[in-house]
Short mmCIF file of N, CA and C in Angstrom, two decimals:
data_model
loop_
_atom_site.label_atom_id
_atom_site.label_comp_id
_atom_site.label_asym_id
_atom_site.label_seq_id
_atom_site.Cartn_x
_atom_site.Cartn_y
_atom_site.Cartn_z
N UNK Q 1 -18.62 65.41 71.67
CA UNK Q 1 -17.76 64.79 70.50
C UNK Q 1 -16.97 63.87 71.43
N UNK Q 2 -16.71 63.96 72.54
CA UNK Q 2 -15.65 62.90 73.05
C UNK Q 2 -16.53 62.06 73.42
N UNK Q 3 -17.57 61.68 73.91
CA UNK Q 3 -18.31 60.83 73.75
C UNK Q 3 -18.57 59.89 72.28
N UNK Q 4 -18.99 60.76 71.57
CA UNK Q 4 -19.34 59.91 70.16
C UNK Q 4 -17.74 59.51 69.81
N UNK Q 5 -16.64 59.53 70.00
CA UNK Q 5 -15.71 59.20 69.89
C UNK Q 5 -15.43 57.66 70.65
N UNK Q 6 -15.81 57.96 71.64
CA UNK Q 6 -15.12 57.11 72.42
C UNK Q 6 -16.24 55.66 72.31
N UNK Q 7 -17.70 56.15 72.17
CA UNK Q 7 -18.49 55.14 71.28
C UNK Q 7 -17.84 54.47 69.65
N UNK Q 8 -17.59 55.08 69.45
CA UNK Q 8 -17.47 54.58 67.92
C UNK Q 8 -16.02 53.67 68.13
N UNK Q 9 -15.19 54.22 69.45
CA UNK Q 9 -13.86 53.06 69.67
C UNK Q 9 -14.27 52.16 70.09
N UNK Q 10 -15.31 52.08 70.79
CA UNK Q 10 -16.14 50.48 71.49
C UNK Q 10 -16.43 49.94 70.70
N UNK Q 11 -16.84 50.52 69.76
CA UNK Q 11 -17.95 49.14 68.56
C UNK Q 11 -16.84 49.06 67.73
N UNK Q 12 -15.90 50.06 67.29
CA UNK Q 12 -14.90 48.80 66.47
C UNK Q 12 -13.76 48.34 67.57
N UNK Q 13 -13.80 48.08 68.64
CA UNK Q 13 -13.23 47.06 70.00
C UNK Q 13 -13.72 46.38 69.30
N UNK Q 14 -14.94 46.07 69.80
CA UNK Q 14 -15.54 44.68 69.66
C UNK Q 14 -16.19 44.63 68.65
N UNK Q 15 -15.94 44.78 67.69
CA UNK Q 15 -16.02 44.36 66.27
C UNK Q 15 -14.95 43.59 66.25
N UNK Q 16 -13.91 43.76 66.37
CA UNK Q 16 -12.44 43.66 66.02
C UNK Q 16 -12.20 42.43 67.38
N UNK Q 17 -12.52 42.24 68.25
CA UNK Q 17 -12.90 41.11 69.13
C UNK Q 17 -13.81 39.75 68.63
N UNK Q 18 -14.53 40.53 67.87
CA UNK Q 18 -15.82 39.38 67.36
C UNK Q 18 -15.10 38.83 66.39
N UNK Q 19 -14.59 39.30 65.35
CA UNK Q 19 -13.27 38.98 64.33
C UNK Q 19 -12.28 38.17 64.59
N UNK Q 20 -11.70 38.46 66.10
CA UNK Q 20 -10.34 37.74 66.15
C UNK Q 20 -10.39 36.36 67.01
N UNK Q 21 -12.11 36.48 67.87
CA UNK Q 21 -12.51 35.18 68.73
C UNK Q 21 -12.18 33.92 67.24
N UNK Q 22 -12.20 32.93 67.73
CA UNK Q 22 -12.10 31.34 67.49
C UNK Q 22 -13.25 30.99 66.85
N UNK Q 23 -13.62 30.68 65.60
CA UNK Q 23 -14.70 30.59 64.91
C UNK Q 23 -14.60 29.17 64.98
N UNK Q 24 -16.08 28.59 65.66
CA UNK Q 24 -16.45 27.20 65.64
C UNK Q 24 -17.08 26.71 64.74
N UNK Q 25 -16.97 25.16 64.39
CA UNK Q 25 -17.46 24.61 63.20
C UNK Q 25 -19.06 24.46 63.55
N UNK Q 26 -20.27 24.63 62.78
CA UNK Q 26 -21.12 24.23 62.60
C UNK Q 26 -20.86 22.57 63.01
N UNK Q 27 -20.23 22.08 62.00
CA UNK Q 27 -20.55 20.36 61.59
C UNK Q 27 -19.59 19.95 62.78
N UNK Q 28 -19.51 18.60 63.22
CA UNK Q 28 -18.64 17.84 63.98
C UNK Q 28 -17.54 17.84 62.93
N UNK Q 29 -16.41 17.24 63.36
CA UNK Q 29 -15.09 16.88 62.49
C UNK Q 29 -15.14 15.61 62.42
N UNK Q 30 -15.04 15.14 61.35
CA UNK Q 30 -14.98 14.10 60.92
C UNK Q 30 -13.74 13.20 61.54
N UNK Q 31 -14.48 11.91 61.26
CA UNK Q 31 -13.49 10.55 62.00
C UNK Q 31 -12.22 10.90 61.44
N UNK Q 32 -11.34 10.19 61.97
CA UNK Q 32 -10.12 10.07 61.46
C UNK Q 32 -10.31 8.70 60.87
N UNK Q 33 -10.04 8.26 59.35
CA UNK Q 33 -10.15 6.72 59.26
C UNK Q 33 -9.45 5.90 59.38
N UNK Q 34 -9.96 4.64 59.65
CA UNK Q 34 -10.31 3.47 60.72
C UNK Q 34 -8.53 2.97 60.40
N UNK Q 35 -8.06 2.41 61.14
CA UNK Q 35 -6.63 1.67 60.27
C UNK Q 35 -7.34 0.14 60.34
N UNK Q 36 -6.52 -0.32 58.86
CA UNK Q 36 -6.59 -1.67 58.90
C UNK Q 36 -5.34 -2.05 58.21
N UNK Q 37 -5.55 -3.58 58.66
CA UNK Q 37 -4.00 -4.15 58.33
C UNK Q 37 -4.62 -5.32 56.91
N UNK Q 38 -3.28 -6.36 57.15
CA UNK Q 38 -4.21 -6.98 55.67
C UNK Q 38 -4.90 -7.88 55.86
N UNK Q 39 -5.45 -8.29 57.46
CA UNK Q 39 -6.63 -8.89 57.79
C UNK Q 39 -8.20 -7.69 57.29
N UNK Q 40 -7.51 -6.75 57.65
CA UNK Q 40 -8.80 -5.47 57.56
C UNK Q 40 -8.82 -5.69 55.91
N UNK Q 41 -8.27 -5.02 55.14
CA UNK Q 41 -8.17 -5.12 54.12
C UNK Q 41 -9.18 -6.46 53.45
N UNK Q 42 -8.73 -7.59 54.21
CA UNK Q 42 -9.45 -8.65 53.18
C UNK Q 42 -10.77 -9.03 53.45
N UNK Q 43 -11.29 -8.31 54.97
CA UNK Q 43 -12.31 -8.38 55.60
C UNK Q 43 -13.30 -7.31 54.61
N UNK Q 44 -12.75 -6.04 54.22
CA UNK Q 44 -13.50 -4.71 53.28
C UNK Q 44 -14.09 -5.27 52.07
N UNK Q 45 -12.93 -6.32 51.66
CA UNK Q 45 -13.67 -6.91 49.93
C UNK Q 45 -14.39 -7.70 50.26
N UNK Q 46 -14.47 -8.84 51.35
CA UNK Q 46 -15.51 -9.98 51.81
C UNK Q 46 -16.84 -9.01 51.86
N UNK Q 47 -16.70 -8.18 52.90
CA UNK Q 47 -18.01 -6.92 53.14
C UNK Q 47 -18.76 -6.70 51.84
N UNK Q 48 -17.84 -6.03 51.46
CA UNK Q 48 -18.46 -5.58 49.80
C UNK Q 48 -18.82 -6.93 48.58
N UNK Q 49 -18.70 -8.00 48.75
CA UNK Q 49 -19.34 -8.94 48.15
C UNK Q 49 -20.15 -9.26 47.44
N UNK Q 50 -20.29 -8.91 46.34
CA UNK Q 50 -21.47 -8.47 45.39
C UNK Q 50 -21.63 -7.31 44.88
N UNK Q 51 -20.64 -6.44 45.24
CA UNK Q 51 -20.77 -5.23 44.65
C UNK Q 51 -19.18 -5.27 43.55
N UNK Q 52 -19.30 -4.20 42.79
CA UNK Q 52 -18.19 -3.83 41.64
C UNK Q 52 -17.48 -3.47 42.67
N UNK Q 53 -15.76 -3.21 43.20
CA UNK Q 53 -15.48 -2.53 43.66
C UNK Q 53 -14.12 -2.27 43.44
N UNK Q 54 -13.98 -0.20 43.46
CA UNK Q 54 -12.22 -0.19 43.44
C UNK Q 54 -11.74 0.43 44.35
N UNK Q 55 -10.33 0.32 44.63
CA UNK Q 55 -10.01 0.35 45.79
C UNK Q 55 -8.44 1.02 45.36
N UNK Q 56 -8.42 2.29 45.73
CA UNK Q 56 -7.24 3.51 45.41
C UNK Q 56 -6.67 3.34 46.55
N UNK Q 57 -5.73 3.33 46.78
CA UNK Q 57 -4.07 3.70 47.36
C UNK Q 57 -3.64 4.74 46.81
N UNK Q 58 -3.38 5.97 48.35
CA UNK Q 58 -2.97 7.12 48.25
C UNK Q 58 -2.13 8.01 49.30
N UNK Q 59 -1.74 8.45 48.97
CA UNK Q 59 -0.91 9.41 50.03
C UNK Q 59 -0.92 11.38 49.71
N UNK Q 60 -0.67 11.28 50.82
CA UNK Q 60 -0.87 13.01 50.96
C UNK Q 60 0.33 13.38 50.23
N UNK Q 61 1.73 12.62 50.35
CA UNK Q 61 2.62 13.43 49.69
C UNK Q 61 3.24 12.98 47.95
N UNK Q 62 2.29 12.28 47.63
CA UNK Q 62 2.35 11.74 46.08
C UNK Q 62 1.00 12.87 45.74
N UNK Q 63 2.24 13.84 44.66
CA UNK Q 63 1.13 14.41 43.45
C UNK Q 63 0.09 13.62 42.84
N UNK Q 64 0.88 13.12 42.23
CA UNK Q 64 -0.23 12.51 40.81
C UNK Q 64 -1.56 11.64 42.07
N UNK Q 65 -1.37 11.36 43.22
CA UNK Q 65 -2.38 10.60 44.18
C UNK Q 65 -3.56 12.15 44.55
N UNK Q 66 -2.93 13.35 44.96
CA UNK Q 66 -3.52 14.56 44.84
C UNK Q 66 -4.13 14.68 43.48
N UNK Q 67 -3.75 14.72 42.65
CA UNK Q 67 -3.84 15.25 41.33
C UNK Q 67 -5.29 14.30 40.43
N UNK Q 68 -5.63 13.09 41.45
CA UNK Q 68 -6.16 11.90 40.49
C UNK Q 68 -7.30 11.83 41.74
N UNK Q 69 -7.72 12.27 43.13
CA UNK Q 69 -8.39 12.05 43.85
C UNK Q 69 -9.88 12.49 43.74
N UNK Q 70 -9.55 13.80 42.97
CA UNK Q 70 -10.79 14.25 42.61
C UNK Q 70 -11.86 14.07 42.09
N UNK Q 71 -11.01 13.29 40.62
CA UNK Q 71 -12.04 12.72 39.72
C UNK Q 71 -12.12 11.10 40.02
N UNK Q 72 -11.82 10.45 41.23
CA UNK Q 72 -12.36 9.72 41.77
C UNK Q 72 -13.56 9.80 42.62
N UNK Q 73 -13.37 10.70 43.50
CA UNK Q 73 -14.58 11.31 43.91
C UNK Q 73 -16.20 11.50 42.67
N UNK Q 74 -15.54 12.11 41.61
CA UNK Q 74 -16.66 12.29 40.70
C UNK Q 74 -17.23 10.95 40.54
N UNK Q 75 -16.25 9.80 39.86
CA UNK Q 75 -16.51 8.57 39.78
C UNK Q 75 -17.31 7.77 40.91
N UNK Q 76 -16.95 8.26 41.73
CA UNK Q 76 -17.89 7.26 43.03
C UNK Q 76 -19.25 7.93 42.88
N UNK Q 77 -19.17 9.25 42.94
CA UNK Q 77 -21.03 9.83 43.05
C UNK Q 77 -21.71 9.27 41.12
N UNK Q 78 -21.14 9.46 40.32
CA UNK Q 78 -21.66 8.90 39.17
C UNK Q 78 -21.96 7.44 38.79
N UNK Q 79 -20.75 6.48 39.83
CA UNK Q 79 -21.39 4.76 39.26
C UNK Q 79 -21.94 4.50 40.76
N UNK Q 80 -22.19 5.15 41.62
CA UNK Q 80 -22.43 4.35 42.87
C UNK Q 80 -24.16 4.37 42.80
N UNK Q 81 -24.54 4.72 41.91
CA UNK Q 81 -26.08 4.02 42.06
C UNK Q 81 -26.54 3.12 41.07
N UNK Q 82 -24.95 3.07 40.43
CA UNK Q 82 -25.18 1.51 39.43
C UNK Q 82 -24.38 0.36 40.13
N UNK Q 83 -23.98 0.43 41.74
CA UNK Q 83 -23.53 -0.30 42.38
C UNK Q 83 -21.78 -0.74 42.54
N UNK Q 84 -21.27 0.49 42.53
CA UNK Q 84 -19.71 0.97 41.77
C UNK Q 84 -19.46 0.98 44.06
N UNK Q 85 -18.81 0.21 44.48
CA UNK Q 85 -18.33 0.45 45.56
C UNK Q 85 -16.70 1.51 46.00
N UNK Q 86 -16.60 2.40 45.88
CA UNK Q 86 -15.28 2.97 46.01
C UNK Q 86 -14.42 2.95 46.91
N UNK Q 87 -13.25 2.90 47.81
CA UNK Q 87 -12.80 2.58 48.88
C UNK Q 87 -11.47 3.90 48.82
N UNK Q 88 -11.04 4.36 49.46
CA UNK Q 88 -9.66 4.79 49.41
C UNK Q 88 -9.30 4.08 50.40
N UNK Q 89 -7.61 3.93 50.39
CA UNK Q 89 -6.53 3.46 51.75
C UNK Q 89 -5.35 4.32 51.85
N UNK Q 90 -5.21 5.30 52.44
CA UNK Q 90 -4.21 6.08 52.48
C UNK Q 90 -2.48 5.45 52.69
N UNK Q 91 -1.93 5.63 52.39
CA UNK Q 91 -0.19 5.12 53.14
C UNK Q 91 0.68 5.55 53.65
N UNK Q 92 -0.19 6.44 54.11
CA UNK Q 92 0.31 7.92 54.77
C UNK Q 92 0.77 7.00 56.44
N UNK Q 93 1.88 7.75 56.52
CA UNK Q 93 2.49 7.80 58.29
C UNK Q 93 1.56 8.27 59.08
N UNK Q 94 2.07 7.53 60.69
CA UNK Q 94 1.06 7.82 61.01
C UNK Q 94 1.37 9.65 61.89
N UNK Q 95 2.75 10.16 61.37
CA UNK Q 95 3.27 11.27 61.33
C UNK Q 95 2.72 12.33 60.73
N UNK Q 96 1.96 11.43 59.85
CA UNK Q 96 1.22 12.83 58.92
C UNK Q 96 0.02 12.83 58.89
N UNK Q 97 -0.72 12.56 59.96
CA UNK Q 97 -1.80 12.28 60.44
C UNK Q 97 -2.50 13.69 59.94
N UNK Q 98 -2.48 14.69 60.68
CA UNK Q 98 -2.69 16.14 60.24
C UNK Q 98 -2.78 16.63 58.50
N UNK Q 99 -1.70 16.07 58.00
CA UNK Q 99 -1.84 16.52 56.84
C UNK Q 99 -3.09 15.52 56.10
N UNK Q 100 -3.20 13.99 56.58
CA UNK Q 100 -4.18 13.53 55.90
C UNK Q 100 -5.69 14.19 56.39
N UNK Q 101 -5.57 14.17 57.31
CA UNK Q 101 -7.09 15.31 57.66
C UNK Q 101 -7.31 16.29 56.63
N UNK Q 102 -6.09 17.55 56.68
CA UNK Q 102 -5.83 17.90 55.60
C UNK Q 102 -6.82 17.82 54.23
N UNK Q 103 -6.26 16.71 53.75
CA UNK Q 103 -6.82 16.09 52.19
C UNK Q 103 -7.60 15.75 52.52
N UNK Q 104 -8.46 15.00 53.32
CA UNK Q 104 -9.91 14.54 53.53
C UNK Q 104 -10.82 15.49 53.54
N UNK Q 105 -10.43 16.88 54.07
CA UNK Q 105 -11.49 17.84 54.55
C UNK Q 105 -11.36 18.67 53.63
N UNK Q 106 -10.40 18.47 52.67
CA UNK Q 106 -10.40 19.48 51.52
C UNK Q 106 -11.04 18.91 49.85
N UNK Q 107 -10.56 17.74 49.89
CA UNK Q 107 -11.63 16.57 48.48
C UNK Q 107 -12.73 16.61 49.07
N UNK Q 108 -13.39 16.32 50.36
CA UNK Q 108 -14.53 15.39 50.63
C UNK Q 108 -15.21 13.95 49.94
N UNK Q 109 -14.31 13.31 50.17
CA UNK Q 109 -14.47 11.78 49.35
C UNK Q 109 -16.20 11.49 49.80
N UNK Q 110 -16.67 11.39 48.80
CA UNK Q 110 -18.54 10.74 49.47
C UNK Q 110 -18.05 8.92 49.44
N UNK Q 111 -16.49 8.54 49.68
CA UNK Q 111 -16.86 6.78 49.81
C UNK Q 111 -15.65 7.05 51.01
N UNK Q 112 -15.43 5.89 51.86
CA UNK Q 112 -14.95 5.43 53.08
C UNK Q 112 -13.35 5.52 52.58
N UNK Q 113 -12.65 6.09 53.52
CA UNK Q 113 -11.27 6.10 53.42
C UNK Q 113 -10.70 4.92 54.90
N UNK Q 114 -9.55 4.49 54.82
CA UNK Q 114 -9.29 3.81 55.89
C UNK Q 114 -7.27 4.32 55.52
N UNK Q 115 -7.12 4.04 56.84
CA UNK Q 115 -5.40 3.57 56.44
C UNK Q 115 -4.79 3.07 56.87
N UNK Q 116 -3.50 2.67 56.24
CA UNK Q 116 -3.06 1.88 56.47
C UNK Q 116 -1.77 1.61 57.96
N UNK Q 117 -2.44 -0.12 58.25
CA UNK Q 117 -1.43 0.15 60.19
C UNK Q 117 -0.01 0.16 59.42
N UNK Q 118 0.76 1.19 60.53
CA UNK Q 118 1.84 1.31 60.84
C UNK Q 118 2.78 -0.03 60.42
N UNK Q 119 4.01 0.46 59.71
CA UNK Q 119 5.09 -1.03 59.74
C UNK Q 119 4.23 -1.63 58.66
N UNK Q 120 4.58 -3.24 58.62
CA UNK Q 120 3.92 -4.28 58.20
C UNK Q 120 4.01 -3.85 56.76
N UNK Q 121 4.84 -3.50 56.25
CA UNK Q 121 4.92 -2.85 54.53
C UNK Q 121 4.54 -3.74 53.86
N UNK Q 122 5.48 -5.12 53.66
CA UNK Q 122 5.77 -5.86 52.62
C UNK Q 122 4.57 -7.42 52.67
N UNK Q 123 4.02 -7.53 53.98
CA UNK Q 123 2.59 -8.11 53.89
C UNK Q 123 1.19 -7.84 53.50
N UNK Q 124 1.34 -6.36 54.08
CA UNK Q 124 0.32 -5.54 53.45
C UNK Q 124 0.07 -5.58 51.98
N UNK Q 125 1.22 -4.95 51.03
CA UNK Q 125 1.05 -5.17 49.98
C UNK Q 125 0.98 -6.49 49.27
N UNK Q 126 1.57 -7.78 50.01
CA UNK Q 126 1.57 -9.13 49.45
C UNK Q 126 -0.15 -9.63 49.49
N UNK Q 127 -1.20 -9.02 50.74
CA UNK Q 127 -2.01 -9.27 50.42
C UNK Q 127 -3.00 -8.63 49.69
N UNK Q 128 -2.81 -7.50 49.27
CA UNK Q 128 -3.28 -6.81 48.09
C UNK Q 128 -2.96 -7.34 46.81
N UNK Q 129 -1.45 -7.62 46.67
CA UNK Q 129 -1.21 -7.81 44.93
C UNK Q 129 0.40 -8.15 45.32
N UNK Q 130 0.58 -9.55 45.33
CA UNK Q 130 1.83 -9.96 44.98
C UNK Q 130 3.13 -9.40 44.61
N UNK Q 131 2.75 -8.54 43.30
CA UNK Q 131 3.88 -7.90 42.85
C UNK Q 131 3.68 -6.50 42.66
N UNK Q 132 3.04 -6.01 43.77
CA UNK Q 132 3.12 -4.64 43.87
C UNK Q 132 4.39 -3.84 44.82
N UNK Q 133 5.29 -3.15 44.23
CA UNK Q 133 5.98 -2.80 44.75
C UNK Q 133 6.09 -1.05 45.51
N UNK Q 134 4.83 -0.99 45.81
CA UNK Q 134 4.02 0.19 47.09
C UNK Q 134 4.32 1.25 46.43
N UNK Q 135 4.37 1.57 44.60
CA UNK Q 135 4.29 2.71 44.12
C UNK Q 135 2.46 3.13 43.92
N UNK Q 136 2.59 4.47 44.08
CA UNK Q 136 1.33 5.19 44.59
C UNK Q 136 1.33 6.24 43.52
N UNK Q 137 -0.28 6.49 43.05
CA UNK Q 137 -1.35 5.81 43.20
C UNK Q 137 -1.71 4.57 42.55
N UNK Q 138 -2.17 3.34 43.43
CA UNK Q 138 -2.26 2.37 43.23
C UNK Q 138 -4.21 2.18 42.97
N UNK Q 139 -4.52 0.96 42.23
CA UNK Q 139 -6.12 1.33 42.45
C UNK Q 139 -6.01 -0.53 41.20
N UNK Q 140 -6.89 -1.07 42.44
CA UNK Q 140 -7.01 -2.23 42.07
C UNK Q 140 -8.69 -2.68 41.85
N UNK Q 141 -9.05 -3.53 41.15
CA UNK Q 141 -10.59 -3.69 40.83
C UNK Q 141 -10.84 -4.93 41.01
N UNK Q 142 -12.01 -5.09 41.98
CA UNK Q 142 -12.93 -6.56 42.17
C UNK Q 142 -13.89 -7.14 41.38
N UNK Q 143 -14.10 -7.78 41.07
CA UNK Q 143 -15.65 -7.70 40.74
C UNK Q 143 -16.47 -8.20 41.38
N UNK Q 144 -17.68 -8.97 41.70
CA UNK Q 144 -19.06 -8.50 42.20
C UNK Q 144 -18.93 -9.97 43.11
N UNK Q 145 -17.60 -10.49 42.38
CA UNK Q 145 -17.57 -11.88 42.83
C UNK Q 145 -16.30 -12.17 44.10
N UNK Q 146 -15.57 -10.43 44.26
CA UNK Q 146 -14.33 -10.27 45.14
C UNK Q 146 -12.79 -10.59 44.28
N UNK Q 147 -13.14 -10.99 42.79
CA UNK Q 147 -12.11 -11.28 42.63
C UNK Q 147 -11.56 -10.23 42.32
N UNK Q 148 -10.68 -9.98 42.19
CA UNK Q 148 -9.44 -9.23 41.65
C UNK Q 148 -9.50 -9.56 39.93
N UNK Q 149 -9.11 -8.10 39.72
CA UNK Q 149 -9.91 -8.69 37.89
C UNK Q 149 -8.95 -7.40 37.02
N UNK Q 150 -8.58 -6.43 38.09
CA UNK Q 150 -7.40 -5.38 37.22
C UNK Q 150 -6.41 -4.80 37.92
N UNK Q 151 -5.86 -4.07 37.95
CA UNK Q 151 -4.77 -2.86 38.64
C UNK Q 151 -4.50 -2.04 37.63
N UNK Q 152 -4.29 -0.88 37.94
CA UNK Q 152 -3.15 0.16 37.64
C UNK Q 152 -2.59 0.96 38.38
N UNK Q 153 -1.01 1.09 38.32
CA UNK Q 153 -0.41 2.04 38.82
C UNK Q 153 -0.16 3.17 38.22
N UNK Q 154 -0.06 4.65 39.18
CA UNK Q 154 0.70 5.70 38.51
C UNK Q 154 -1.12 6.05 38.22
N UNK Q 155 -1.21 7.22 37.98
CA UNK Q 155 -2.66 8.04 37.80
C UNK Q 155 -2.87 7.61 36.36
N UNK Q 156 -4.20 7.47 36.44
CA UNK Q 156 -5.06 6.71 35.17
C UNK Q 156 -5.33 7.97 34.64
N UNK Q 157 -5.95 8.00 32.93
CA UNK Q 157 -7.04 8.73 32.84
C UNK Q 157 -8.15 8.05 33.25
N UNK Q 158 -9.29 9.38 33.09
CA UNK Q 158 -10.61 8.87 33.06
C UNK Q 158 -11.29 8.10 32.75
N UNK Q 159 -11.06 7.79 30.88
CA UNK Q 159 -10.91 6.92 30.27
C UNK Q 159 -11.59 5.30 30.59
N UNK Q 160 -9.86 5.22 31.15
CA UNK Q 160 -9.72 3.93 31.51
C UNK Q 160 -10.36 4.14 32.57
N UNK Q 161 -10.78 4.39 33.79
CA UNK Q 161 -11.39 3.81 34.43
C UNK Q 161 -12.69 3.54 34.48
N UNK Q 162 -13.03 4.22 33.27
CA UNK Q 162 -14.76 4.87 33.31
C UNK Q 162 -15.23 3.11 32.34
N UNK Q 163 -14.32 2.81 31.44
CA UNK Q 163 -14.03 1.62 30.66
C UNK Q 163 -14.39 0.38 31.37
N UNK Q 164 -13.06 0.43 32.55
CA UNK Q 164 -12.91 -0.45 33.79
C UNK Q 164 -14.17 -0.94 34.46
N UNK Q 165 -14.44 0.14 34.75
CA UNK Q 165 -15.90 0.45 36.26
C UNK Q 165 -17.15 -0.44 35.14
N UNK Q 166 -17.39 -0.03 33.90
CA UNK Q 166 -18.29 -0.30 32.60
C UNK Q 166 -18.43 -1.40 32.92
N UNK Q 167 -17.53 -2.19 32.44
CA UNK Q 167 -17.43 -3.78 32.36
C UNK Q 167 -17.42 -4.19 33.96
N UNK Q 168 -16.98 -3.73 34.96
CA UNK Q 168 -17.16 -4.44 36.40
C UNK Q 168 -18.64 -4.55 36.35
N UNK Q 169 -19.35 -3.58 36.35
CA UNK Q 169 -20.90 -3.35 36.40
C UNK Q 169 -21.68 -4.37 35.48
N UNK Q 170 -21.13 -4.35 34.49
CA UNK Q 170 -22.13 -5.18 33.21
C UNK Q 170 -21.50 -6.41 33.57
N UNK Q 171 -20.46 -7.03 34.35
CA UNK Q 171 -20.05 -8.27 34.55
C UNK Q 171 -21.32 -9.30 36.03
N UNK Q 172 -21.21 -10.51 35.55
CA UNK Q 172 -22.70 -11.03 37.04
C UNK Q 172 -23.65 -9.93 37.06
N UNK Q 173 -24.59 -11.29 37.91
CA UNK Q 173 -25.86 -10.80 38.08
C UNK Q 173 -25.96 -10.45 39.46
N UNK Q 174 -24.91 -10.74 40.60
CA UNK Q 174 -25.21 -10.44 41.77
C UNK Q 174 -26.06 -9.19 41.81
#
């Protein structure tokens, strides 16, 4: 009887230790988004010339950004085969890096994300859109020639996004 009790105790102890052990991920952790400044942002637009581009600026502390982000991911999946390039840019501070990692892990974006270089707020916003006051979310639309053809401040309805995307994809033949 004592032997059986000891065996049960050992089995339960081993099972508890196995459950308490840290779990290792089978997948490598994603890399942190590349840091970009105003020049880096312009290089992104140049690189994607010939495609319709949607750039969304977001932050982890922005509730409308969190609400809108899953829809942007769906739109990226839906319209990428037709030539839409979606890009995300985090406006979070460097101190929010862990929150940003969690945000991206939670939403699993199918599009590339970058983060704005710390500081240089005004020059960065000027490079994106001179009259942008930094409100988030902010989305900018670029045609296939790389020209900014529209913008949206605040959380936008899916219908507005889709109408703008269809117009972008239909314009030009590049």
